[in-house]
Amino acid sequence: MLVQYETTFEVVTRGRGAHEFTGDVAGFVRQCGMTTGLVNLLVQHTSASLTIQENADPDVQDDLLDALDQLAPEGPGLYRHSAEGPDDMPAHVKSALTSTTLAIPILDGALRLGTWQGVYLLEHRRRGHHRRIACHLLGE
């Protein structure tokens, strides 16, 4: 019989960076007793995003953030939207280039991530934020 669970994770950031929260998601799956199913995640913000990336070498996250900075740089006159500061519109672009949602299979009570994969919130703004991530589990 299919069951559903939901929660909200809060990730507190100190500014631009990759913040791993794999343990929070895996812990919620264990707490719910889910053995087979799917976990869906949605970051409830437009200037942050979600990704699954390597969690063995922190240089990977730094290089990813640097690459996004090259794709969506800050600078005067580059964007029309500037009401929330020079880093806001580039943050929206970075969010659009990555993802605001993730779906991860659950098998044998565990996230079906690869050996070196972790779940990350990417903070694209320079100052810290309290980011909310809606989590929905569906399975048995």
Short mmCIF file of N, CA, C and O in Angstrom, two decimals:
data_model
loop_
_atom_site.label_atom_id
_atom_site.label_comp_id
_atom_site.label_asym_id
_atom_site.label_seq_id
_atom_site.Cartn_x
_atom_site.Cartn_y
_atom_site.Cartn_z
N MET A 1 0.84 -1.17 0.00
CA MET A 1 0.00 0.00 0.00
C MET A 1 0.89 1.25 0.00
O MET A 1 1.83 1.35 0.78
N LEU A 2 0.59 2.18 -0.90
CA LEU A 2 1.35 3.42 -0.98
C LEU A 2 1.03 4.33 0.20
O LEU A 2 -0.12 4.45 0.61
N VAL A 3 2.07 4.96 0.72
CA VAL A 3 1.93 5.95 1.78
C VAL A 3 2.69 7.20 1.37
O VAL A 3 3.57 7.15 0.50
N GLN A 4 2.33 8.31 2.02
CA GLN A 4 2.99 9.58 1.73
C GLN A 4 3.40 10.24 3.04
O GLN A 4 2.71 10.12 4.04
N TYR A 5 4.52 10.93 2.99
CA TYR A 5 5.01 11.72 4.12
C TYR A 5 5.54 13.02 3.55
O TYR A 5 5.99 13.09 2.40
N GLU A 6 5.53 14.05 4.39
CA GLU A 6 6.11 15.31 3.95
C GLU A 6 6.73 16.03 5.13
O GLU A 6 6.35 15.83 6.28
N THR A 7 7.72 16.84 4.81
CA THR A 7 8.37 17.68 5.80
C THR A 7 9.01 18.85 5.06
O THR A 7 9.00 18.90 3.83
N THR A 8 9.56 19.76 5.82
CA THR A 8 10.32 20.87 5.25
C THR A 8 11.67 20.91 5.94
O THR A 8 11.75 20.89 7.17
N PHE A 9 12.72 20.93 5.15
CA PHE A 9 14.08 21.10 5.68
C PHE A 9 14.42 22.58 5.63
O PHE A 9 14.01 23.28 4.70
N GLU A 10 15.19 23.03 6.60
CA GLU A 10 15.70 24.40 6.55
C GLU A 10 17.22 24.32 6.49
O GLU A 10 17.84 23.66 7.32
N VAL A 11 17.78 24.97 5.49
CA VAL A 11 19.23 25.03 5.36
C VAL A 11 19.63 26.48 5.57
O VAL A 11 19.17 27.37 4.85
N VAL A 12 20.45 26.72 6.58
CA VAL A 12 20.93 28.06 6.87
C VAL A 12 22.27 28.24 6.16
O VAL A 12 23.19 27.45 6.36
N THR A 13 22.34 29.24 5.32
CA THR A 13 23.56 29.48 4.56
C THR A 13 24.27 30.72 5.11
O THR A 13 23.66 31.56 5.74
N ARG A 14 25.54 30.81 4.82
CA ARG A 14 26.32 32.00 5.18
C ARG A 14 26.70 32.78 3.93
O ARG A 14 27.65 33.54 3.92
N GLY A 15 25.96 32.55 2.88
CA GLY A 15 26.26 33.20 1.61
C GLY A 15 26.56 32.15 0.55
O GLY A 15 26.36 30.95 0.76
N ARG A 16 27.05 32.64 -0.58
CA ARG A 16 27.33 31.79 -1.73
C ARG A 16 28.05 30.52 -1.31
O ARG A 16 29.03 30.57 -0.58
N GLY A 17 27.54 29.38 -1.80
CA GLY A 17 28.19 28.12 -1.49
C GLY A 17 27.29 26.93 -1.75
O GLY A 17 26.11 27.08 -2.06
N ALA A 18 27.88 25.76 -1.63
CA ALA A 18 27.17 24.49 -1.77
C ALA A 18 27.02 23.89 -0.38
O ALA A 18 28.02 23.69 0.32
N HIS A 19 25.80 23.63 0.01
CA HIS A 19 25.50 23.17 1.36
C HIS A 19 24.85 21.78 1.28
O HIS A 19 23.72 21.65 0.83
N GLU A 20 25.61 20.76 1.71
CA GLU A 20 25.11 19.39 1.62
C GLU A 20 24.09 19.11 2.71
O GLU A 20 24.29 19.46 3.87
N PHE A 21 22.98 18.47 2.34
CA PHE A 21 21.97 18.06 3.32
C PHE A 21 21.47 16.64 3.05
O PHE A 21 20.36 16.28 3.41
N THR A 22 22.34 15.82 2.47
CA THR A 22 22.02 14.42 2.20
C THR A 22 21.57 13.69 3.46
O THR A 22 20.60 12.93 3.44
N GLY A 23 22.28 13.92 4.56
CA GLY A 23 21.97 13.24 5.81
C GLY A 23 20.57 13.54 6.32
O GLY A 23 19.90 12.67 6.88
N ASP A 24 20.12 14.78 6.12
CA ASP A 24 18.77 15.15 6.54
C ASP A 24 17.72 14.37 5.75
O ASP A 24 16.74 13.87 6.32
N VAL A 25 17.93 14.27 4.44
CA VAL A 25 16.97 13.56 3.59
C VAL A 25 16.99 12.07 3.92
O VAL A 25 15.93 11.45 4.12
N ALA A 26 18.16 11.49 4.02
CA ALA A 26 18.28 10.06 4.35
C ALA A 26 17.69 9.76 5.72
O ALA A 26 17.01 8.73 5.90
N GLY A 27 17.90 10.65 6.68
CA GLY A 27 17.34 10.47 8.01
C GLY A 27 15.82 10.49 8.01
O GLY A 27 15.18 9.71 8.72
N PHE A 28 15.24 11.38 7.21
CA PHE A 28 13.78 11.44 7.13
C PHE A 28 13.22 10.17 6.50
O PHE A 28 12.20 9.65 6.95
N VAL A 29 13.89 9.66 5.47
CA VAL A 29 13.46 8.40 4.85
C VAL A 29 13.47 7.28 5.88
O VAL A 29 12.52 6.51 6.00
N ARG A 30 14.55 7.19 6.66
CA ARG A 30 14.64 6.15 7.71
C ARG A 30 13.56 6.34 8.76
O ARG A 30 12.91 5.38 9.18
N GLN A 31 13.37 7.58 9.20
CA GLN A 31 12.37 7.88 10.23
C GLN A 31 10.97 7.46 9.80
O GLN A 31 10.18 6.98 10.60
N CYS A 32 10.66 7.64 8.52
CA CYS A 32 9.34 7.28 8.00
C CYS A 32 9.19 5.78 7.75
O CYS A 32 8.08 5.30 7.54
N GLY A 33 10.30 5.05 7.75
CA GLY A 33 10.25 3.61 7.52
C GLY A 33 9.97 3.25 6.06
O GLY A 33 9.55 2.14 5.77
N MET A 34 10.24 4.18 5.17
CA MET A 34 10.02 3.96 3.74
C MET A 34 11.07 2.97 3.22
O MET A 34 12.25 3.15 3.47
N THR A 35 10.64 1.91 2.54
CA THR A 35 11.59 0.94 2.00
C THR A 35 11.77 1.10 0.49
O THR A 35 12.86 0.92 -0.03
N THR A 36 10.69 1.41 -0.22
CA THR A 36 10.74 1.59 -1.67
C THR A 36 9.87 2.79 -2.01
O THR A 36 8.76 2.92 -1.51
N GLY A 37 10.39 3.66 -2.86
CA GLY A 37 9.58 4.82 -3.24
C GLY A 37 10.40 5.89 -3.92
O GLY A 37 11.43 5.62 -4.54
N LEU A 38 9.93 7.12 -3.73
CA LEU A 38 10.54 8.27 -4.39
C LEU A 38 10.47 9.46 -3.44
O LEU A 38 9.44 9.69 -2.80
N VAL A 39 11.57 10.17 -3.33
CA VAL A 39 11.59 11.41 -2.56
C VAL A 39 11.69 12.57 -3.56
O VAL A 39 12.52 12.54 -4.48
N ASN A 40 10.80 13.53 -3.41
CA ASN A 40 10.81 14.74 -4.24
C ASN A 40 11.18 15.93 -3.37
O ASN A 40 10.63 16.08 -2.27
N LEU A 41 12.09 16.75 -3.86
CA LEU A 41 12.54 17.93 -3.14
C LEU A 41 12.29 19.18 -3.99
O LEU A 41 12.49 19.14 -5.21
N LEU A 42 11.89 20.26 -3.35
CA LEU A 42 11.67 21.55 -4.01
C LEU A 42 12.22 22.65 -3.13
O LEU A 42 11.77 22.81 -1.99
N VAL A 43 13.20 23.41 -3.62
CA VAL A 43 13.67 24.58 -2.88
C VAL A 43 12.65 25.69 -3.14
O VAL A 43 12.28 25.96 -4.28
N GLN A 44 12.16 26.30 -2.07
CA GLN A 44 11.06 27.25 -2.17
C GLN A 44 11.58 28.69 -2.30
O GLN A 44 11.08 29.61 -1.64
N HIS A 45 12.55 28.86 -3.16
CA HIS A 45 13.18 30.18 -3.38
C HIS A 45 13.60 30.27 -4.84
O HIS A 45 13.82 29.25 -5.49
N THR A 46 13.75 31.48 -5.33
CA THR A 46 14.11 31.68 -6.74
C THR A 46 15.56 32.09 -6.95
O THR A 46 15.99 32.27 -8.09
N SER A 47 16.33 32.22 -5.87
CA SER A 47 17.74 32.59 -6.02
C SER A 47 18.65 31.56 -5.36
O SER A 47 19.78 31.86 -4.97
N ALA A 48 18.15 30.34 -5.23
CA ALA A 48 18.92 29.19 -4.76
C ALA A 48 18.44 27.99 -5.58
O ALA A 48 17.39 28.05 -6.21
N SER A 49 19.22 26.93 -5.57
CA SER A 49 18.83 25.75 -6.36
C SER A 49 19.32 24.48 -5.68
O SER A 49 19.98 24.52 -4.65
N LEU A 50 18.95 23.36 -6.28
CA LEU A 50 19.32 22.04 -5.77
C LEU A 50 20.14 21.31 -6.81
O LEU A 50 19.94 21.48 -8.02
N THR A 51 21.04 20.47 -6.35
CA THR A 51 21.81 19.64 -7.27
C THR A 51 22.27 18.38 -6.55
O THR A 51 22.34 18.34 -5.33
N ILE A 52 22.56 17.37 -7.34
CA ILE A 52 23.24 16.17 -6.84
C ILE A 52 24.63 16.23 -7.44
O ILE A 52 24.79 16.31 -8.66
N GLN A 53 25.63 16.21 -6.57
CA GLN A 53 27.01 16.36 -7.02
C GLN A 53 27.93 15.47 -6.19
O GLN A 53 27.54 14.93 -5.16
N GLU A 54 29.16 15.39 -6.65
CA GLU A 54 30.19 14.64 -5.92
C GLU A 54 30.37 15.23 -4.53
O GLU A 54 30.43 16.45 -4.36
N ASN A 55 30.45 14.34 -3.52
CA ASN A 55 30.65 14.82 -2.16
C ASN A 55 31.99 14.38 -1.57
O ASN A 55 32.21 14.53 -0.37
N ALA A 56 32.89 13.86 -2.39
CA ALA A 56 34.19 13.41 -1.89
C ALA A 56 35.24 14.51 -1.93
O ALA A 56 36.10 14.58 -1.05
N ASP A 57 35.19 15.37 -2.91
CA ASP A 57 36.19 16.42 -3.08
C ASP A 57 35.50 17.78 -3.12
O ASP A 57 34.78 18.08 -4.07
N PRO A 58 35.69 18.62 -2.11
CA PRO A 58 35.02 19.93 -2.07
C PRO A 58 35.40 20.85 -3.22
O PRO A 58 34.69 21.81 -3.51
N ASP A 59 36.51 20.57 -3.90
CA ASP A 59 36.87 21.37 -5.07
C ASP A 59 35.80 21.29 -6.15
O ASP A 59 35.62 22.23 -6.93
N VAL A 60 35.07 20.17 -6.22
CA VAL A 60 34.02 20.02 -7.22
C VAL A 60 32.96 21.09 -7.03
O VAL A 60 32.55 21.76 -7.97
N GLN A 61 32.51 21.27 -5.79
CA GLN A 61 31.48 22.29 -5.53
C GLN A 61 32.00 23.69 -5.82
O GLN A 61 31.30 24.52 -6.40
N ASP A 62 33.24 23.98 -5.41
CA ASP A 62 33.82 25.30 -5.67
C ASP A 62 33.95 25.56 -7.17
O ASP A 62 33.63 26.65 -7.65
N ASP A 63 34.40 24.55 -7.92
CA ASP A 63 34.52 24.71 -9.37
C ASP A 63 33.15 24.90 -10.02
O ASP A 63 33.00 25.71 -10.96
N LEU A 64 32.14 24.18 -9.54
CA LEU A 64 30.78 24.34 -10.06
C LEU A 64 30.29 25.76 -9.83
O LEU A 64 29.75 26.41 -10.74
N LEU A 65 30.48 26.28 -8.63
CA LEU A 65 30.05 27.64 -8.32
C LEU A 65 30.81 28.67 -9.16
O LEU A 65 30.23 29.65 -9.63
N ASP A 66 32.11 28.44 -9.35
CA ASP A 66 32.90 29.35 -10.20
C ASP A 66 32.40 29.33 -11.64
O ASP A 66 32.32 30.38 -12.29
N ALA A 67 32.06 28.15 -12.15
CA ALA A 67 31.54 28.05 -13.52
C ALA A 67 30.21 28.78 -13.65
O ALA A 67 29.98 29.48 -14.64
N LEU A 68 29.35 28.65 -12.64
CA LEU A 68 28.07 29.38 -12.68
C LEU A 68 28.31 30.89 -12.63
O LEU A 68 27.58 31.64 -13.29
N ASP A 69 29.33 31.33 -11.88
CA ASP A 69 29.67 32.76 -11.86
C ASP A 69 30.09 33.25 -13.25
O ASP A 69 29.80 34.38 -13.63
N GLN A 70 30.77 32.40 -14.00
CA GLN A 70 31.18 32.78 -15.35
C GLN A 70 29.99 32.84 -16.30
O GLN A 70 29.93 33.68 -17.19
N LEU A 71 29.02 31.93 -16.11
CA LEU A 71 27.83 31.90 -16.96
C LEU A 71 26.87 33.04 -16.65
O LEU A 71 26.16 33.52 -17.55
N ALA A 72 26.81 33.47 -15.39
CA ALA A 72 25.90 34.54 -14.97
C ALA A 72 26.67 35.50 -14.07
O ALA A 72 26.50 35.51 -12.85
N PRO A 73 27.52 36.33 -14.68
CA PRO A 73 28.36 37.23 -13.87
C PRO A 73 27.56 38.41 -13.31
O PRO A 73 26.48 38.74 -13.80
N GLU A 74 28.11 39.01 -12.27
CA GLU A 74 27.57 40.27 -11.77
C GLU A 74 28.23 41.40 -12.55
O GLU A 74 29.34 41.25 -13.01
N GLY A 75 27.52 42.50 -12.65
CA GLY A 75 28.12 43.66 -13.29
C GLY A 75 27.07 44.70 -13.63
O GLY A 75 25.93 44.35 -13.95
N PRO A 76 27.47 45.95 -13.55
CA PRO A 76 26.52 47.03 -13.87
C PRO A 76 26.08 46.97 -15.33
O PRO A 76 26.88 46.70 -16.23
N GLY A 77 24.78 47.16 -15.53
CA GLY A 77 24.24 47.22 -16.87
C GLY A 77 23.99 45.88 -17.53
O GLY A 77 23.54 45.83 -18.68
N LEU A 78 24.29 44.76 -16.86
CA LEU A 78 24.09 43.45 -17.48
C LEU A 78 22.63 42.99 -17.43
O LEU A 78 22.21 42.21 -18.28
N TYR A 79 21.87 43.48 -16.43
CA TYR A 79 20.50 43.01 -16.23
C TYR A 79 19.57 44.19 -15.96
O TYR A 79 19.99 45.19 -15.40
N ARG A 80 18.32 44.04 -16.35
CA ARG A 80 17.31 45.05 -16.02
C ARG A 80 16.93 45.01 -14.56
O ARG A 80 16.78 46.03 -13.92
N HIS A 81 16.72 43.79 -14.02
CA HIS A 81 16.30 43.62 -12.62
C HIS A 81 17.50 43.84 -11.70
O HIS A 81 18.45 43.06 -11.72
N SER A 82 17.45 44.89 -10.90
CA SER A 82 18.54 45.16 -9.96
C SER A 82 18.03 45.67 -8.62
O SER A 82 18.82 46.11 -7.79
N ALA A 83 16.72 45.61 -8.39
CA ALA A 83 16.11 46.18 -7.20
C ALA A 83 16.60 45.53 -5.91
O ALA A 83 16.61 46.17 -4.86
N GLU A 84 17.02 44.26 -5.97
CA GLU A 84 17.44 43.56 -4.75
C GLU A 84 18.95 43.41 -4.65
O GLU A 84 19.45 42.60 -3.89
N GLY A 85 19.69 44.18 -5.43
CA GLY A 85 21.14 44.15 -5.36
C GLY A 85 21.76 43.52 -6.58
O GLY A 85 21.10 42.82 -7.36
N PRO A 86 23.06 43.75 -6.77
CA PRO A 86 23.74 43.29 -7.99
C PRO A 86 23.90 41.78 -8.09
O PRO A 86 24.17 41.26 -9.17
N ASP A 87 23.73 41.06 -6.98
CA ASP A 87 23.88 39.59 -7.04
C ASP A 87 22.54 38.89 -7.22
O ASP A 87 22.51 37.67 -7.41
N ASP A 88 21.42 39.62 -7.20
CA ASP A 88 20.11 38.97 -7.25
C ASP A 88 19.78 38.39 -8.62
O ASP A 88 19.44 37.22 -8.74
N MET A 89 19.87 39.17 -9.67
CA MET A 89 19.53 38.65 -11.00
C MET A 89 20.48 37.54 -11.44
O MET A 89 20.02 36.52 -11.96
N PRO A 90 21.79 37.67 -11.22
CA PRO A 90 22.65 36.53 -11.53
C PRO A 90 22.23 35.27 -10.75
O PRO A 90 22.32 34.16 -11.27
N ALA A 91 21.75 35.44 -9.51
CA ALA A 91 21.28 34.29 -8.72
C ALA A 91 20.06 33.65 -9.36
O ALA A 91 19.95 32.42 -9.39
N HIS A 92 19.16 34.45 -9.91
CA HIS A 92 17.99 33.90 -10.61
C HIS A 92 18.43 33.11 -11.85
O HIS A 92 17.89 32.03 -12.13
N VAL A 93 19.39 33.63 -12.58
CA VAL A 93 19.89 32.94 -13.78
C VAL A 93 20.52 31.61 -13.38
O VAL A 93 20.25 30.57 -14.00
N LYS A 94 21.33 31.61 -12.33
CA LYS A 94 21.99 30.38 -11.87
C LYS A 94 20.96 29.34 -11.43
O LYS A 94 21.12 28.14 -11.70
N SER A 95 19.91 29.81 -10.77
CA SER A 95 18.84 28.91 -10.35
C SER A 95 18.15 28.29 -11.56
O SER A 95 17.84 27.10 -11.57
N ALA A 96 17.92 29.11 -12.60
CA ALA A 96 17.28 28.60 -13.81
C ALA A 96 18.18 27.61 -14.56
O ALA A 96 17.69 26.67 -15.18
N LEU A 97 19.49 27.82 -14.51
CA LEU A 97 20.43 26.94 -15.20
C LEU A 97 20.61 25.60 -14.48
O LEU A 97 21.01 24.61 -15.11
N THR A 98 20.36 25.56 -13.21
CA THR A 98 20.52 24.33 -12.45
C THR A 98 19.12 23.73 -12.26
O THR A 98 18.49 23.37 -13.24
N SER A 99 18.63 23.62 -11.04
CA SER A 99 17.29 23.07 -10.85
C SER A 99 16.75 23.49 -9.49
O SER A 99 17.51 23.66 -8.55
N THR A 100 15.45 23.62 -9.41
CA THR A 100 14.82 23.89 -8.12
C THR A 100 14.16 22.64 -7.56
O THR A 100 13.65 22.67 -6.45
N THR A 101 14.17 21.54 -8.32
CA THR A 101 13.57 20.28 -7.87
C THR A 101 14.52 19.11 -8.11
O THR A 101 15.35 19.15 -9.02
N LEU A 102 14.36 18.09 -7.28
CA LEU A 102 15.09 16.83 -7.46
C LEU A 102 14.15 15.69 -7.13
O LEU A 102 13.29 15.81 -6.25
N ALA A 103 14.32 14.57 -7.80
CA ALA A 103 13.60 13.33 -7.49
C ALA A 103 14.66 12.24 -7.31
O ALA A 103 15.51 12.05 -8.18
N ILE A 104 14.58 11.55 -6.17
CA ILE A 104 15.58 10.53 -5.85
C ILE A 104 14.86 9.23 -5.50
O ILE A 104 14.02 9.21 -4.59
N PRO A 105 15.17 8.12 -6.16
CA PRO A 105 14.56 6.84 -5.82
C PRO A 105 15.01 6.36 -4.44
O PRO A 105 16.12 6.67 -4.00
N ILE A 106 14.15 5.59 -3.81
CA ILE A 106 14.44 4.94 -2.54
C ILE A 106 14.33 3.44 -2.77
O ILE A 106 13.34 2.97 -3.33
N LEU A 107 15.35 2.69 -2.37
CA LEU A 107 15.34 1.24 -2.49
C LEU A 107 15.96 0.65 -1.23
O LEU A 107 17.01 1.14 -0.77
N ASP A 108 15.33 -0.35 -0.67
CA ASP A 108 15.82 -0.99 0.56
C ASP A 108 16.02 0.02 1.68
O ASP A 108 16.98 -0.07 2.45
N GLY A 109 15.14 1.03 1.74
CA GLY A 109 15.17 2.01 2.82
C GLY A 109 16.24 3.07 2.71
O GLY A 109 16.48 3.82 3.66
N ALA A 110 16.90 3.16 1.55
CA ALA A 110 18.00 4.12 1.39
C ALA A 110 17.85 4.89 0.09
O ALA A 110 17.26 4.41 -0.88
N LEU A 111 18.42 6.09 0.07
CA LEU A 111 18.47 6.87 -1.16
C LEU A 111 19.34 6.13 -2.17
O LEU A 111 20.42 5.65 -1.83
N ARG A 112 18.87 6.05 -3.42
CA ARG A 112 19.63 5.35 -4.48
C ARG A 112 20.62 6.30 -5.14
O ARG A 112 20.62 6.46 -6.37
N LEU A 113 21.47 6.91 -4.34
CA LEU A 113 22.51 7.79 -4.87
C LEU A 113 23.74 6.96 -5.21
O LEU A 113 23.96 5.90 -4.64
N GLY A 114 24.55 7.49 -6.12
CA GLY A 114 25.80 6.83 -6.45
C GLY A 114 26.80 6.98 -5.32
O GLY A 114 26.61 7.74 -4.36
N THR A 115 27.92 6.27 -5.43
CA THR A 115 28.93 6.20 -4.38
C THR A 115 29.39 7.58 -3.92
O THR A 115 29.53 7.83 -2.73
N TRP A 116 29.63 8.50 -4.83
CA TRP A 116 30.19 9.80 -4.47
C TRP A 116 29.17 10.92 -4.58
O TRP A 116 29.54 12.09 -4.65
N GLN A 117 27.88 10.60 -4.59
CA GLN A 117 26.87 11.63 -4.78
C GLN A 117 26.29 12.12 -3.46
O GLN A 117 26.04 11.33 -2.54
N GLY A 118 26.07 13.42 -3.40
CA GLY A 118 25.41 14.05 -2.27
C GLY A 118 24.37 15.04 -2.77
O GLY A 118 24.42 15.49 -3.92
N VAL A 119 23.42 15.37 -1.91
CA VAL A 119 22.34 16.31 -2.24
C VAL A 119 22.73 17.67 -1.66
O VAL A 119 23.04 17.78 -0.47
N TYR A 120 22.70 18.69 -2.52
CA TYR A 120 23.18 20.02 -2.14
C TYR A 120 22.15 21.10 -2.43
O TYR A 120 21.46 21.06 -3.46
N LEU A 121 22.11 22.08 -1.54
CA LEU A 121 21.47 23.36 -1.82
C LEU A 121 22.58 24.27 -2.31
O LEU A 121 23.63 24.37 -1.67
N LEU A 122 22.37 24.91 -3.45
CA LEU A 122 23.32 25.90 -3.95
C LEU A 122 22.78 27.28 -3.61
O LEU A 122 21.72 27.68 -4.09
N GLU A 123 23.50 27.98 -2.75
CA GLU A 123 23.14 29.37 -2.41
C GLU A 123 23.84 30.28 -3.41
O GLU A 123 25.06 30.25 -3.52
N HIS A 124 23.04 31.06 -4.14
CA HIS A 124 23.60 31.91 -5.18
C HIS A 124 23.74 33.37 -4.75
O HIS A 124 24.33 34.15 -5.49
N ARG A 125 23.23 33.72 -3.58
CA ARG A 125 23.36 35.10 -3.10
C ARG A 125 24.60 35.23 -2.22
O ARG A 125 25.06 34.27 -1.62
N ARG A 126 25.12 36.46 -2.13
CA ARG A 126 26.33 36.69 -1.34
C ARG A 126 26.07 36.65 0.16
O ARG A 126 26.95 36.26 0.93
N ARG A 127 24.90 37.08 0.59
CA ARG A 127 24.63 37.06 2.04
C ARG A 127 23.87 35.78 2.41
O ARG A 127 23.28 35.12 1.57
N GLY A 128 23.91 35.46 3.68
CA GLY A 128 23.27 34.25 4.16
C GLY A 128 21.76 34.32 4.13
O GLY A 128 21.18 35.41 4.19
N HIS A 129 21.13 33.17 4.04
CA HIS A 129 19.68 33.06 4.03
C HIS A 129 19.24 31.80 4.78
O HIS A 129 20.03 30.88 4.98
N HIS A 130 17.99 31.78 5.15
CA HIS A 130 17.34 30.57 5.68
C HIS A 130 16.52 30.02 4.51
O HIS A 130 15.50 30.61 4.15
N ARG A 131 16.97 28.94 3.92
CA ARG A 131 16.31 28.36 2.74
C ARG A 131 15.44 27.18 3.16
O ARG A 131 15.87 26.32 3.93
N ARG A 132 14.23 27.16 2.63
CA ARG A 132 13.29 26.07 2.90
C ARG A 132 13.25 25.11 1.71
O ARG A 132 13.16 25.55 0.56
N ILE A 133 13.25 23.82 2.03
CA ILE A 133 13.18 22.79 1.00
C ILE A 133 12.02 21.86 1.35
O ILE A 133 12.05 21.18 2.38
N ALA A 134 10.99 21.88 0.53
CA ALA A 134 9.83 21.00 0.73
C ALA A 134 10.25 19.59 0.31
O ALA A 134 10.87 19.39 -0.74
N CYS A 135 9.87 18.61 1.13
CA CYS A 135 10.22 17.22 0.88
C CYS A 135 8.94 16.39 0.91
O CYS A 135 8.14 16.50 1.86
N HIS A 136 8.75 15.57 -0.12
CA HIS A 136 7.58 14.70 -0.20
C HIS A 136 8.06 13.28 -0.51
O HIS A 136 8.80 13.08 -1.47
N LEU A 137 7.65 12.33 0.32
CA LEU A 137 7.98 10.92 0.10
C LEU A 137 6.72 10.20 -0.35
O LEU A 137 5.64 10.41 0.20
N LEU A 138 6.85 9.34 -1.34
CA LEU A 138 5.76 8.51 -1.80
C LEU A 138 6.31 7.11 -2.00
O LEU A 138 7.34 6.93 -2.68
N GLY A 139 5.69 6.13 -1.39
CA GLY A 139 6.17 4.76 -1.56
C GLY A 139 5.57 3.83 -0.55
O GLY A 139 4.48 4.04 -0.03
N GLU A 140 6.34 2.79 -0.22
CA GLU A 140 5.87 1.80 0.76
C GLU A 140 7.01 1.31 1.62
O GLU A 140 8.14 1.55 1.38
#
